[in-house]
């Protein structure tokens, strides 16, 4: 009781050290919990995107099998398909050249975007990103939907199809870039759809080029 009522200097130091250690432990646990929540918030949409992209690429195909692969021939200069009759080494070389051309194109586009951001052409940059997102959601989303309608043989008139594609694209652009008054789940859902549509379209390259 005497130590509790009139603690010595040593006891005070011990009590202060214990309090500081307890506060540090609480802060560490709080930071760890926050990091786990942030990590889970990142991993959840990424995992969902990878899963949906795999399912869409594997199961959504047109009756011809390629489903729009001819539209990507303009990005390659060599034919590496099975009909070319080339050996494995030749096809490997052609696929490397095709992949290099695609990577250079993506690097050039990225460089232009970085330059727009560096020199503060923000309106032009945002306008470009909104336009590209609208085209991606409208055209690529419509193409995926059209492929599903053909595969399931579901009848649909042209006006309804265009109206749904238009609304899907416009709402997606507003949800991604405006965001005010829109739930975060909808915004994240459209971002996931954008990534899945890009993966589906890029999967239409020839097999060897895609692997490169």
PDB file of N, CA and C in Angstrom, residues 5-40:
ATOM      1  N   UNK A   5       0.589   4.291  -2.722  1.00  0.00           N
ATOM      2  CA  UNK A   5       0.216   5.663  -2.367  1.00  0.00           C
ATOM      3  C   UNK A   5       1.336   6.641  -2.620  1.00  0.00           C
ATOM      4  N   UNK A   6       2.551   6.215  -2.320  1.00  0.00           N
ATOM      5  CA  UNK A   6       3.701   7.088  -2.547  1.00  0.00           C
ATOM      6  C   UNK A   6       4.767   6.322  -3.306  1.00  0.00           C
ATOM      7  N   UNK A   7       4.586   6.190  -4.610  1.00  0.00           N
ATOM      8  CA  UNK A   7       5.570   5.408  -5.376  1.00  0.00           C
ATOM      9  C   UNK A   7       6.912   6.115  -5.445  1.00  0.00           C
ATOM     10  N   UNK A   8       7.931   5.338  -5.419  1.00  0.00           N
ATOM     11  CA  UNK A   8       9.276   5.875  -5.556  1.00  0.00           C
ATOM     12  C   UNK A   8       9.537   6.282  -6.991  1.00  0.00           C
ATOM     13  N   UNK A   9      10.663   6.900  -7.229  1.00  0.00           N
ATOM     14  CA  UNK A   9      11.026   7.342  -8.568  1.00  0.00           C
ATOM     15  C   UNK A   9      11.190   6.172  -9.516  1.00  0.00           C
ATOM     16  N   UNK A  10      11.748   5.065  -9.018  1.00  0.00           N
ATOM     17  CA  UNK A  10      11.936   3.883  -9.858  1.00  0.00           C
ATOM     18  C   UNK A  10      10.595   3.297 -10.290  1.00  0.00           C
ATOM     19  N   UNK A  11       9.664   3.242  -9.358  1.00  0.00           N
ATOM     20  CA  UNK A  11       8.349   2.705  -9.685  1.00  0.00           C
ATOM     21  C   UNK A  11       7.643   3.593 -10.696  1.00  0.00           C
ATOM     22  N   UNK A  12       7.810   4.896 -10.578  1.00  0.00           N
ATOM     23  CA  UNK A  12       7.213   5.805 -11.548  1.00  0.00           C
ATOM     24  C   UNK A  12       7.752   5.555 -12.953  1.00  0.00           C
ATOM     25  N   UNK A  13       9.068   5.362 -13.050  1.00  0.00           N
ATOM     26  CA  UNK A  13       9.669   5.061 -14.348  1.00  0.00           C
ATOM     27  C   UNK A  13       9.122   3.753 -14.920  1.00  0.00           C
ATOM     28  N   UNK A  14       8.972   2.763 -14.048  1.00  0.00           N
ATOM     29  CA  UNK A  14       8.446   1.473 -14.500  1.00  0.00           C
ATOM     30  C   UNK A  14       7.017   1.621 -14.993  1.00  0.00           C
ATOM     31  N   UNK A  15       6.209   2.351 -14.255  1.00  0.00           N
ATOM     32  CA  UNK A  15       4.823   2.559 -14.662  1.00  0.00           C
ATOM     33  C   UNK A  15       4.729   3.346 -15.969  1.00  0.00           C
ATOM     34  N   UNK A  16       5.588   4.379 -16.095  1.00  0.00           N
ATOM     35  CA  UNK A  16       5.582   5.171 -17.326  1.00  0.00           C
ATOM     36  C   UNK A  16       6.014   4.331 -18.525  1.00  0.00           C
ATOM     37  N   UNK A  17       7.046   3.493 -18.317  1.00  0.00           N
ATOM     38  CA  UNK A  17       7.503   2.619 -19.403  1.00  0.00           C
ATOM     39  C   UNK A  17       6.418   1.627 -19.799  1.00  0.00           C
ATOM     40  N   UNK A  18       5.699   1.097 -18.797  1.00  0.00           N
ATOM     41  CA  UNK A  18       4.621   0.159 -19.106  1.00  0.00           C
ATOM     42  C   UNK A  18       3.500   0.837 -19.883  1.00  0.00           C
ATOM     43  N   UNK A  19       3.176   2.078 -19.503  1.00  0.00           N
ATOM     44  CA  UNK A  19       2.131   2.808 -20.238  1.00  0.00           C
ATOM     45  C   UNK A  19       2.547   3.091 -21.668  1.00  0.00           C
ATOM     46  N   UNK A  20       3.803   3.526 -21.846  1.00  0.00           N
ATOM     47  CA  UNK A  20       4.295   3.810 -23.194  1.00  0.00           C
ATOM     48  C   UNK A  20       4.324   2.539 -24.037  1.00  0.00           C
ATOM     49  N   UNK A  21       4.739   1.453 -23.430  1.00  0.00           N
ATOM     50  CA  UNK A  21       4.788   0.179 -24.165  1.00  0.00           C
ATOM     51  C   UNK A  21       3.395  -0.280 -24.555  1.00  0.00           C
ATOM     52  N   UNK A  22       2.430  -0.080 -23.666  1.00  0.00           N
ATOM     53  CA  UNK A  22       1.058  -0.465 -23.980  1.00  0.00           C
ATOM     54  C   UNK A  22       0.498   0.395 -25.110  1.00  0.00           C
ATOM     55  N   UNK A  23       0.784   1.708 -25.075  1.00  0.00           N
ATOM     56  CA  UNK A  23       0.332   2.591 -26.151  1.00  0.00           C
ATOM     57  C   UNK A  23       0.972   2.213 -27.480  1.00  0.00           C
ATOM     58  N   UNK A  24       2.261   1.874 -27.450  1.00  0.00           N
ATOM     59  CA  UNK A  24       2.934   1.451 -28.685  1.00  0.00           C
ATOM     60  C   UNK A  24       2.332   0.160 -29.229  1.00  0.00           C
ATOM     61  N   UNK A  25       1.999  -0.755 -28.321  1.00  0.00           N
ATOM     62  CA  UNK A  25       1.375  -2.009 -28.761  1.00  0.00           C
ATOM     63  C   UNK A  25       0.024  -1.749 -29.405  1.00  0.00           C
ATOM     64  N   UNK A  26      -0.765  -0.858 -28.776  1.00  0.00           N
ATOM     65  CA  UNK A  26      -2.077  -0.526 -29.330  1.00  0.00           C
ATOM     66  C   UNK A  26      -1.936   0.143 -30.696  1.00  0.00           C
ATOM     67  N   UNK A  27      -0.974   1.073 -30.815  1.00  0.00           N
ATOM     68  CA  UNK A  27      -0.752   1.739 -32.099  1.00  0.00           C
ATOM     69  C   UNK A  27      -0.302   0.747 -33.163  1.00  0.00           C
ATOM     70  N   UNK A  28       0.555  -0.208 -32.770  1.00  0.00           N
ATOM     71  CA  UNK A  28       1.016  -1.206 -33.731  1.00  0.00           C
ATOM     72  C   UNK A  28      -0.136  -2.087 -34.205  1.00  0.00           C
ATOM     73  N   UNK A  29      -0.982  -2.510 -33.253  1.00  0.00           N
ATOM     74  CA  UNK A  29      -2.136  -3.327 -33.630  1.00  0.00           C
ATOM     75  C   UNK A  29      -3.097  -2.541 -34.514  1.00  0.00           C
ATOM     76  N   UNK A  30      -3.274  -1.259 -34.214  1.00  0.00           N
ATOM     77  CA  UNK A  30      -4.168  -0.429 -35.037  1.00  0.00           C
ATOM     78  C   UNK A  30      -3.626  -0.280 -36.449  1.00  0.00           C
ATOM     79  N   UNK A  31      -2.323  -0.034 -36.571  1.00  0.00           N
ATOM     80  CA  UNK A  31      -1.717   0.094 -37.896  1.00  0.00           C
ATOM     81  C   UNK A  31      -1.782  -1.219 -38.663  1.00  0.00           C
ATOM     82  N   UNK A  32      -1.535  -2.323 -37.957  1.00  0.00           N
ATOM     83  CA  UNK A  32      -1.604  -3.621 -38.636  1.00  0.00           C
ATOM     84  C   UNK A  32      -3.020  -3.914 -39.116  1.00  0.00           C
ATOM     85  N   UNK A  33      -4.011  -3.590 -38.274  1.00  0.00           N
ATOM     86  CA  UNK A  33      -5.401  -3.792 -38.684  1.00  0.00           C
ATOM     87  C   UNK A  33      -5.765  -2.921 -39.873  1.00  0.00           C
ATOM     88  N   UNK A  34      -5.272  -1.672 -39.870  1.00  0.00           N
ATOM     89  CA  UNK A  34      -5.551  -0.776 -40.994  1.00  0.00           C
ATOM     90  C   UNK A  34      -4.893  -1.284 -42.271  1.00  0.00           C
ATOM     91  N   UNK A  35      -3.656  -1.769 -42.166  1.00  0.00           N
ATOM     92  CA  UNK A  35      -2.969  -2.304 -43.340  1.00  0.00           C
ATOM     93  C   UNK A  35      -3.672  -3.541 -43.877  1.00  0.00           C
ATOM     94  N   UNK A  36      -4.168  -4.379 -42.974  1.00  0.00           N
ATOM     95  CA  UNK A  36      -4.901  -5.567 -43.425  1.00  0.00           C
ATOM     96  C   UNK A  36      -6.186  -5.179 -44.155  1.00  0.00           C
ATOM     97  N   UNK A  37      -6.884  -4.168 -43.645  1.00  0.00           N
ATOM     98  CA  UNK A  37      -8.107  -3.721 -44.316  1.00  0.00           C
ATOM     99  C   UNK A  37      -7.804  -3.136 -45.678  1.00  0.00           C
ATOM    100  N   UNK A  38      -6.748  -2.322 -45.762  1.00  0.00           N
ATOM    101  CA  UNK A  38      -6.374  -1.737 -47.049  1.00  0.00           C
ATOM    102  C   UNK A  38      -5.953  -2.822 -48.033  1.00  0.00           C
ATOM    103  N   UNK A  39      -5.175  -3.792 -47.544  1.00  0.00           N
ATOM    104  CA  UNK A  39      -4.735  -4.889 -48.410  1.00  0.00           C
ATOM    105  C   UNK A  39      -5.923  -5.691 -48.921  1.00  0.00           C
ATOM    106  N   UNK A  40      -6.901  -5.932 -48.047  1.00  0.00           N
ATOM    107  CA  UNK A  40      -8.081  -6.690 -48.456  1.00  0.00           C
ATOM    108  C   UNK A  40      -8.918  -5.892 -49.444  1.00  0.00           C
TER     109      UNK A  40
END
